[in-house]
PDB file of C-alpha atoms in Angstrom:
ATOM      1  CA  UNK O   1       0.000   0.000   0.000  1.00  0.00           C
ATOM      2  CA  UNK O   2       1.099   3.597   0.286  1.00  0.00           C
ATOM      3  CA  UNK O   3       2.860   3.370   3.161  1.00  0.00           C
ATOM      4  CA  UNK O   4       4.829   0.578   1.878  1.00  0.00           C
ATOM      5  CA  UNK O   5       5.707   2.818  -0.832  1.00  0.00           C
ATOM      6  CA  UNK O   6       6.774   5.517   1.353  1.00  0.00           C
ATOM      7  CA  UNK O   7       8.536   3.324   3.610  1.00  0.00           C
ATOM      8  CA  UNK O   8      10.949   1.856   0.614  1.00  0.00           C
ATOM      9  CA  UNK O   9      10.752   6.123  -0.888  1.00  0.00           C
ATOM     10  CA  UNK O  10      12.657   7.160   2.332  1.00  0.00           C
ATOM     11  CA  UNK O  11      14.872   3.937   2.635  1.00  0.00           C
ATOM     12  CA  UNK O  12      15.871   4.574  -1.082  1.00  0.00           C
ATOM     13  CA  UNK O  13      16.452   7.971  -0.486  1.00  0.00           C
ATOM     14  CA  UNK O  14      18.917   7.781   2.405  1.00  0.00           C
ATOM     15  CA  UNK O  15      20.932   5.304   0.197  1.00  0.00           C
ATOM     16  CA  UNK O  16      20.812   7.721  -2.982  1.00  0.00           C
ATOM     17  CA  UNK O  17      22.271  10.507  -0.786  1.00  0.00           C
ATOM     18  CA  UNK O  18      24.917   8.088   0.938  1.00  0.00           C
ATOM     19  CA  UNK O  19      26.236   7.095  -2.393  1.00  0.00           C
ATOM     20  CA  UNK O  20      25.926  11.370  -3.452  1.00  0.00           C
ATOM     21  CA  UNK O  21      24.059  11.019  -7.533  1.00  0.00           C
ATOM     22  CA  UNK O  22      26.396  13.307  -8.981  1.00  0.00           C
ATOM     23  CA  UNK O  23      23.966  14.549 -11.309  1.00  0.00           C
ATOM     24  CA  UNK O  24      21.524  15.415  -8.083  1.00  0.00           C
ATOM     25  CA  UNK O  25      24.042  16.748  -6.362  1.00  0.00           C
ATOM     26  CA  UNK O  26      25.239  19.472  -8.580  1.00  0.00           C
ATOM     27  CA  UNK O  27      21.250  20.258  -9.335  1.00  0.00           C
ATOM     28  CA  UNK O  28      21.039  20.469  -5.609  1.00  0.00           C
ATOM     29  CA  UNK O  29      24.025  22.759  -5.292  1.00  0.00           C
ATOM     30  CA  UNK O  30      22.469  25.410  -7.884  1.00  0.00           C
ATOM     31  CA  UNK O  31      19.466  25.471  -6.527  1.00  0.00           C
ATOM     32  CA  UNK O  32      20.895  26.514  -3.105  1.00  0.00           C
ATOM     33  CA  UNK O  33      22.916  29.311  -5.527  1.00  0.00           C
ATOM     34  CA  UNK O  34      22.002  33.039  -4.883  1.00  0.00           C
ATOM     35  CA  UNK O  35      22.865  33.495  -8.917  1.00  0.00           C
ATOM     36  CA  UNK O  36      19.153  32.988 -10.164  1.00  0.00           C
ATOM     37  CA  UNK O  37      20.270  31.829 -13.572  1.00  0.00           C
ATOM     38  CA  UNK O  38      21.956  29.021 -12.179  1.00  0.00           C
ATOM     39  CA  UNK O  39      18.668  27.895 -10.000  1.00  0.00           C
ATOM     40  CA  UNK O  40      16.692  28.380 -13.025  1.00  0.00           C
ATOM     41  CA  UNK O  41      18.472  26.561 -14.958  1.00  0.00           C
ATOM     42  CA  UNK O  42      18.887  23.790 -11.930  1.00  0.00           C
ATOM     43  CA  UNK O  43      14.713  24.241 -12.163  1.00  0.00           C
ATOM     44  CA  UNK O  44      14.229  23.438 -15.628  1.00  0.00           C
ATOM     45  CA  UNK O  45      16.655  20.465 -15.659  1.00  0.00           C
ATOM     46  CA  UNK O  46      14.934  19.237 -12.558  1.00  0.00           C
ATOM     47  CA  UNK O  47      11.560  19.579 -13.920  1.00  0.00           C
ATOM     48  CA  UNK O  48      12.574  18.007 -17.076  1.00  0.00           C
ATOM     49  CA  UNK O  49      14.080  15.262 -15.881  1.00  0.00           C
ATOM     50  CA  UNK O  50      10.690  14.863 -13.603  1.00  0.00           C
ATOM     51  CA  UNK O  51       8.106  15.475 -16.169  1.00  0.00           C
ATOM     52  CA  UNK O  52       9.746  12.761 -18.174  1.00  0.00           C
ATOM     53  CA  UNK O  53      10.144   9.951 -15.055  1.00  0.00           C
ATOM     54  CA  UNK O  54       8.504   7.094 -14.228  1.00  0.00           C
ATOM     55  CA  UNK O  55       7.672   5.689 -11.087  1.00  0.00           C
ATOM     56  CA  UNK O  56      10.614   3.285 -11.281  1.00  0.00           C
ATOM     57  CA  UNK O  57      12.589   6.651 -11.820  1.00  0.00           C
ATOM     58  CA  UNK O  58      11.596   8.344  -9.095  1.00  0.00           C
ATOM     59  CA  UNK O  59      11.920   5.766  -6.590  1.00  0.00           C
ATOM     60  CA  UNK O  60      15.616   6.272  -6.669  1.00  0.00           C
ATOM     61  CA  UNK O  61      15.019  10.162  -6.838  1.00  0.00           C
ATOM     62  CA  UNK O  62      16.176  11.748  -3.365  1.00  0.00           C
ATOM     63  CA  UNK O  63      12.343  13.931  -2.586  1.00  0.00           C
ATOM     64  CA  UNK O  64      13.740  14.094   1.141  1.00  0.00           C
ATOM     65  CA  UNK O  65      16.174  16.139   0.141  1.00  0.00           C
ATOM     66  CA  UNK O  66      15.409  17.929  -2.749  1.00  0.00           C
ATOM     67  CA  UNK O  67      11.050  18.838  -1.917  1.00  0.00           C
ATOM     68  CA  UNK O  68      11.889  21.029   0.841  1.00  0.00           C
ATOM     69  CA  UNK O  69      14.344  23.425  -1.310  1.00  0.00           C
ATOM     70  CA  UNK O  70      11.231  23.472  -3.932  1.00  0.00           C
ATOM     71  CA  UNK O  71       9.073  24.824  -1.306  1.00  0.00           C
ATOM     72  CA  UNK O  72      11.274  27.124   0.335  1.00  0.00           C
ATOM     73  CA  UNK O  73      11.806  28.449  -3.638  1.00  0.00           C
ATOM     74  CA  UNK O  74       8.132  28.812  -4.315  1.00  0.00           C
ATOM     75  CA  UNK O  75       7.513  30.603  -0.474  1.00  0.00           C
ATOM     76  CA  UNK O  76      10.881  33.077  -1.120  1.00  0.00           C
ATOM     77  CA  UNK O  77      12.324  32.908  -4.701  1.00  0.00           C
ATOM     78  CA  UNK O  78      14.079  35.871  -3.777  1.00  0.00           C
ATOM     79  CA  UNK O  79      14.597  37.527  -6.988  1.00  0.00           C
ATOM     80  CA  UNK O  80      13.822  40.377  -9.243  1.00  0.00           C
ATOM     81  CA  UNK O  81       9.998  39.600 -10.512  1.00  0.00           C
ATOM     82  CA  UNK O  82      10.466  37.892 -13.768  1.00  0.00           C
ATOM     83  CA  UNK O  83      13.499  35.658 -12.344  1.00  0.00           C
ATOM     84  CA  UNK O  84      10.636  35.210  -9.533  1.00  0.00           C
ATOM     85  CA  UNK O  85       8.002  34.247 -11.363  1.00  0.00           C
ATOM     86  CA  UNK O  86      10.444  31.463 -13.292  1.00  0.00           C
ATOM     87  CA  UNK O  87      11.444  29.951 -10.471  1.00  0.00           C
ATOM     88  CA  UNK O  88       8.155  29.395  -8.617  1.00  0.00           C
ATOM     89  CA  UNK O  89       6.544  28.001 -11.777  1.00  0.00           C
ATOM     90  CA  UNK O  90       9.287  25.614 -12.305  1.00  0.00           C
ATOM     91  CA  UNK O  91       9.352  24.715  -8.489  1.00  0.00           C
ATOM     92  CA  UNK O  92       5.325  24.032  -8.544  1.00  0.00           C
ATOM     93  CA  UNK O  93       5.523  21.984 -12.054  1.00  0.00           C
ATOM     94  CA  UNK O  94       8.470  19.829 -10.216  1.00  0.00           C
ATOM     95  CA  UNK O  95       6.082  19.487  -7.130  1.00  0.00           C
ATOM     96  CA  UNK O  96       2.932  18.419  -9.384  1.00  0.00           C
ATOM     97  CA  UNK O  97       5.653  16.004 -11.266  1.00  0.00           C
ATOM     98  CA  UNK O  98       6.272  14.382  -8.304  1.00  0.00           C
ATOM     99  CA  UNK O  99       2.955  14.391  -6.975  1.00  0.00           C
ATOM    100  CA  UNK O 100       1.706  13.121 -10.487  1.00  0.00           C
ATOM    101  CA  UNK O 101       3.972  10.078 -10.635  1.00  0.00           C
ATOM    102  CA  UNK O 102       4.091   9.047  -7.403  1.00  0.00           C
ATOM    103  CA  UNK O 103       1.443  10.000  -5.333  1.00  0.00           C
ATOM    104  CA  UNK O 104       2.447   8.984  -1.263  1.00  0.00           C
ATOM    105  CA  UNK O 105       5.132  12.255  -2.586  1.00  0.00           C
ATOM    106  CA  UNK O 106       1.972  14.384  -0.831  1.00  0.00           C
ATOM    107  CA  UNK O 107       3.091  12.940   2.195  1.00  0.00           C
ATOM    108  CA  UNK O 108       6.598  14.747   2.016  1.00  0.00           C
ATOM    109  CA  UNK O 109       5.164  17.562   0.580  1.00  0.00           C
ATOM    110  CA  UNK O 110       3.166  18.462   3.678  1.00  0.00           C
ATOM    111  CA  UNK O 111       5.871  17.284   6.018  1.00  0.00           C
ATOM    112  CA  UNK O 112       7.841  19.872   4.567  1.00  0.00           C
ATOM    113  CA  UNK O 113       5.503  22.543   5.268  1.00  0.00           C
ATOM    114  CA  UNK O 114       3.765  23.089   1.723  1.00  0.00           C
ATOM    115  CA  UNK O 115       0.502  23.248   2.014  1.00  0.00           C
ATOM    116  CA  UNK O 116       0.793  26.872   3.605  1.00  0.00           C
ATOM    117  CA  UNK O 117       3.054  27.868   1.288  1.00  0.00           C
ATOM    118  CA  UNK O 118       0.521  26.612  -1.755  1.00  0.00           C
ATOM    119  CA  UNK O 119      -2.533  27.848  -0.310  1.00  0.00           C
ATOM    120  CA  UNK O 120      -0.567  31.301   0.283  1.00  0.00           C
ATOM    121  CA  UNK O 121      -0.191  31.632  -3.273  1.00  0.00           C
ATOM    122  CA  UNK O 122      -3.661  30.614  -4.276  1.00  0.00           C
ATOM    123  CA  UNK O 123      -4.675  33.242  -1.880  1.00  0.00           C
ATOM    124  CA  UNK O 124      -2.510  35.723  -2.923  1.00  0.00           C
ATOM    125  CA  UNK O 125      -2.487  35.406  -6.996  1.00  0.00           C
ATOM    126  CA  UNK O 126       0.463  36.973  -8.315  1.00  0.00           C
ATOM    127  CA  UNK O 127       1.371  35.037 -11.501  1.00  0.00           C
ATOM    128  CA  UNK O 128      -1.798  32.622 -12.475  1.00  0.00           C
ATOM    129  CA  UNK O 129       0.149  29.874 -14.168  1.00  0.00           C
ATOM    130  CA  UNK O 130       1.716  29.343 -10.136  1.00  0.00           C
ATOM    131  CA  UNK O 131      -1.825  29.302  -8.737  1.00  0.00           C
ATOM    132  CA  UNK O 132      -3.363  26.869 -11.397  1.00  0.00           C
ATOM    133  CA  UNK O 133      -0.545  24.444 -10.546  1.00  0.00           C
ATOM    134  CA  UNK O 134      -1.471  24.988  -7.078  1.00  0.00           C
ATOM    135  CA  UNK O 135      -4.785  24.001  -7.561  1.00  0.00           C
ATOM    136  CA  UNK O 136      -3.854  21.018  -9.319  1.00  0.00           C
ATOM    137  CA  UNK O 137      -1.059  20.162  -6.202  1.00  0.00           C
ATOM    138  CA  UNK O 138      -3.435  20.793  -3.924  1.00  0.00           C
ATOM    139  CA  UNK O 139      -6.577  18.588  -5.407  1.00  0.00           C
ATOM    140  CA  UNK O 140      -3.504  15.454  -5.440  1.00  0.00           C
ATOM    141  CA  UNK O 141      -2.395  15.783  -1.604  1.00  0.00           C
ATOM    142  CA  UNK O 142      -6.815  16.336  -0.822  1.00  0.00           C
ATOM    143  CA  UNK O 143      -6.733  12.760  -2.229  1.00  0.00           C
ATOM    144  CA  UNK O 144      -4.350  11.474   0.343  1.00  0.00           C
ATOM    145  CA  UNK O 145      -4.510  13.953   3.096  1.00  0.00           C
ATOM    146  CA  UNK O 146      -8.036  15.543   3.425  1.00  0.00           C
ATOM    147  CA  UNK O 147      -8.236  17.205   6.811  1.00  0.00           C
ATOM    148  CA  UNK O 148      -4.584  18.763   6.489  1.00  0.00           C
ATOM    149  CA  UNK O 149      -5.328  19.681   3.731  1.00  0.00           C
ATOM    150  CA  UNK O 150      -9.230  21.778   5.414  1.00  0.00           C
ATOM    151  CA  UNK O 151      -7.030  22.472   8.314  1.00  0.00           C
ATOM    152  CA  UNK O 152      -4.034  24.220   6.614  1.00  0.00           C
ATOM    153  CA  UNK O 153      -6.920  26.393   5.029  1.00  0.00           C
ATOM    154  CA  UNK O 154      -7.163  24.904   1.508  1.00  0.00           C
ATOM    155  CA  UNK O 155     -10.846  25.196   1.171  1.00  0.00           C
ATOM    156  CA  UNK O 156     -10.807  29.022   1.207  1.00  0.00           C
ATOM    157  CA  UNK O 157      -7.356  28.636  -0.598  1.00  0.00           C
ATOM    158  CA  UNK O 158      -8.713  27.026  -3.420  1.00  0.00           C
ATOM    159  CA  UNK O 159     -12.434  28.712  -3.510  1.00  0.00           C
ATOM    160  CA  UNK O 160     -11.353  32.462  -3.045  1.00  0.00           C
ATOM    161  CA  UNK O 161     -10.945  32.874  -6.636  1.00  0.00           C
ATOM    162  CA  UNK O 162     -12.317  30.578  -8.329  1.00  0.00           C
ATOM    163  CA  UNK O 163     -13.968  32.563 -11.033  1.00  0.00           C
ATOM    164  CA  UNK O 164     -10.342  33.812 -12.258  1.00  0.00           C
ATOM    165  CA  UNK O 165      -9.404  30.933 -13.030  1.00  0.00           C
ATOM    166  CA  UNK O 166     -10.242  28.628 -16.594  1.00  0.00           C
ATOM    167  CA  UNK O 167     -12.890  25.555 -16.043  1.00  0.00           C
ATOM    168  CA  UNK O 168     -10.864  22.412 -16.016  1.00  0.00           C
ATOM    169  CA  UNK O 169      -9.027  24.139 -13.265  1.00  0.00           C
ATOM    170  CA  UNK O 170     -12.481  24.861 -11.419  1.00  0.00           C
ATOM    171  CA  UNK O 171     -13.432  21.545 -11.886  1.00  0.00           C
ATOM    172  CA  UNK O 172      -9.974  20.776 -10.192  1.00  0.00           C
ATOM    173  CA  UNK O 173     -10.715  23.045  -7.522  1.00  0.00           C
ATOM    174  CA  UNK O 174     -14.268  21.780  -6.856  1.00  0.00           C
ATOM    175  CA  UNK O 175     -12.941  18.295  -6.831  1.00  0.00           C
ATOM    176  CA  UNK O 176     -10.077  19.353  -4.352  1.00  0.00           C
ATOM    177  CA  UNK O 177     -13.034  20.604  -2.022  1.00  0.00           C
ATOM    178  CA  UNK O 178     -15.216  17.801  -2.170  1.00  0.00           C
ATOM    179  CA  UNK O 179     -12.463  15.687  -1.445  1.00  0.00           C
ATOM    180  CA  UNK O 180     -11.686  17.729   1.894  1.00  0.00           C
ATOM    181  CA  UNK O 181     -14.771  17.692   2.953  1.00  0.00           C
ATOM    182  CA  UNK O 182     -15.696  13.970   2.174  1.00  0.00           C
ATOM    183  CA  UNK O 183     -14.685  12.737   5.852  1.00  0.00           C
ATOM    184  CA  UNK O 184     -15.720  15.927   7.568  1.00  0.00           C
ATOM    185  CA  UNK O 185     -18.422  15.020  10.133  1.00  0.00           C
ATOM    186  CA  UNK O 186     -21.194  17.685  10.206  1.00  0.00           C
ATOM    187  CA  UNK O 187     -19.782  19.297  13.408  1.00  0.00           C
ATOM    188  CA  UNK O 188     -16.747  19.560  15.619  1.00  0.00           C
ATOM    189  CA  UNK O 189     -13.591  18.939  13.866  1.00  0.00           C
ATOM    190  CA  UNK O 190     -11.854  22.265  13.467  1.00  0.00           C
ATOM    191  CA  UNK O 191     -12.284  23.245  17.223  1.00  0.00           C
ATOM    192  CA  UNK O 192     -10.080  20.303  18.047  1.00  0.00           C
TER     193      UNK O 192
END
């Protein structure tokens, strides 16, 4: 099952970063970098090289390590706007990679502290491409993760604007809600 999955994810990861992946390690290094062309260009490998993985792939991929530079990227990208708005769309397509291929990923994801960070920029649209991605991110981890998902505040997250955003992301959206709410019972479990 999927905590199986995760169980082997972790064991495979500590081994990956014993044995130091060259290749991961220099992608690692840049995206650390305070020279935004290098991160970027650390982004787009990454999220090339994850678009184009399988689940086999990304077994041996080291998410411990590398999901919670993604979302401190997408909460601070800490450049100039346009250099900005590059690296948090490349950070949230490598997040919805990950999440796409190999979904107990969601469980990393909010161990790392990103659902605040992606329902802060659904709630707080700067660059719509970033929120729609969000949305998408967001409706993946609802399907593992419900109520922290309610209780990080995705449902207002994901409904406050709705209306800006095309239909098949709505339809995202409203599935990302029902999903939260599915094992809600009628009363009493936000006050705990």
């Amino acid at each position: 099952g999927r905590a199986g999955a995760l169980g082997f994810l972790m064991k495979r990861t500590s081994q990956l970063e014993e044995s130091g992946s060259s290749q991961f390690s220099a992608m690692f290094r840049d995206l650390k970098s305070d020279d935004s062309s290098r991160q970027i260009a650390a982004l787009t490998e990454l999220s090339e090289y994850l678009s184009f993985s399988s689940e086999e792939a990304l077994i041996s991929f080291p998410m411990e390590t590398f999901i919670p530079v993604l979302i401190g990227l997408l909460e601070n990208p800490g450049h100039a706007d346009e250099a900005a708005a590059q690296v948090m769309l490349l950070c949230c397509r490598c997040l919805h990679s990950v999440v796409d291929i190999l979904p107990p990923t969601a469980r990393i994801i909010t161990a790392a502290g990103g659902l605040p960070v992606l329902c802060a920029n659904l709630l707080n649209v700067e660059y719509i491409d970033v929120a729609e991605l969000a949305v998408a991110i967001i409706e993946w981890i609802s399907e593992d993760q419900p109520i922290q998902v309610l209780k990080a505040g995705g449902l207002q997250a994901i409904l406050t604007f709705l209306d800006f955003f095309q239909i098949s992301v709505q339809r995202q959206a409203a599935n990302a809600a029902a999903l939260m709410l599915l094992p809600v019972p009628p009363a009493g479990v936000l006050e705990q």
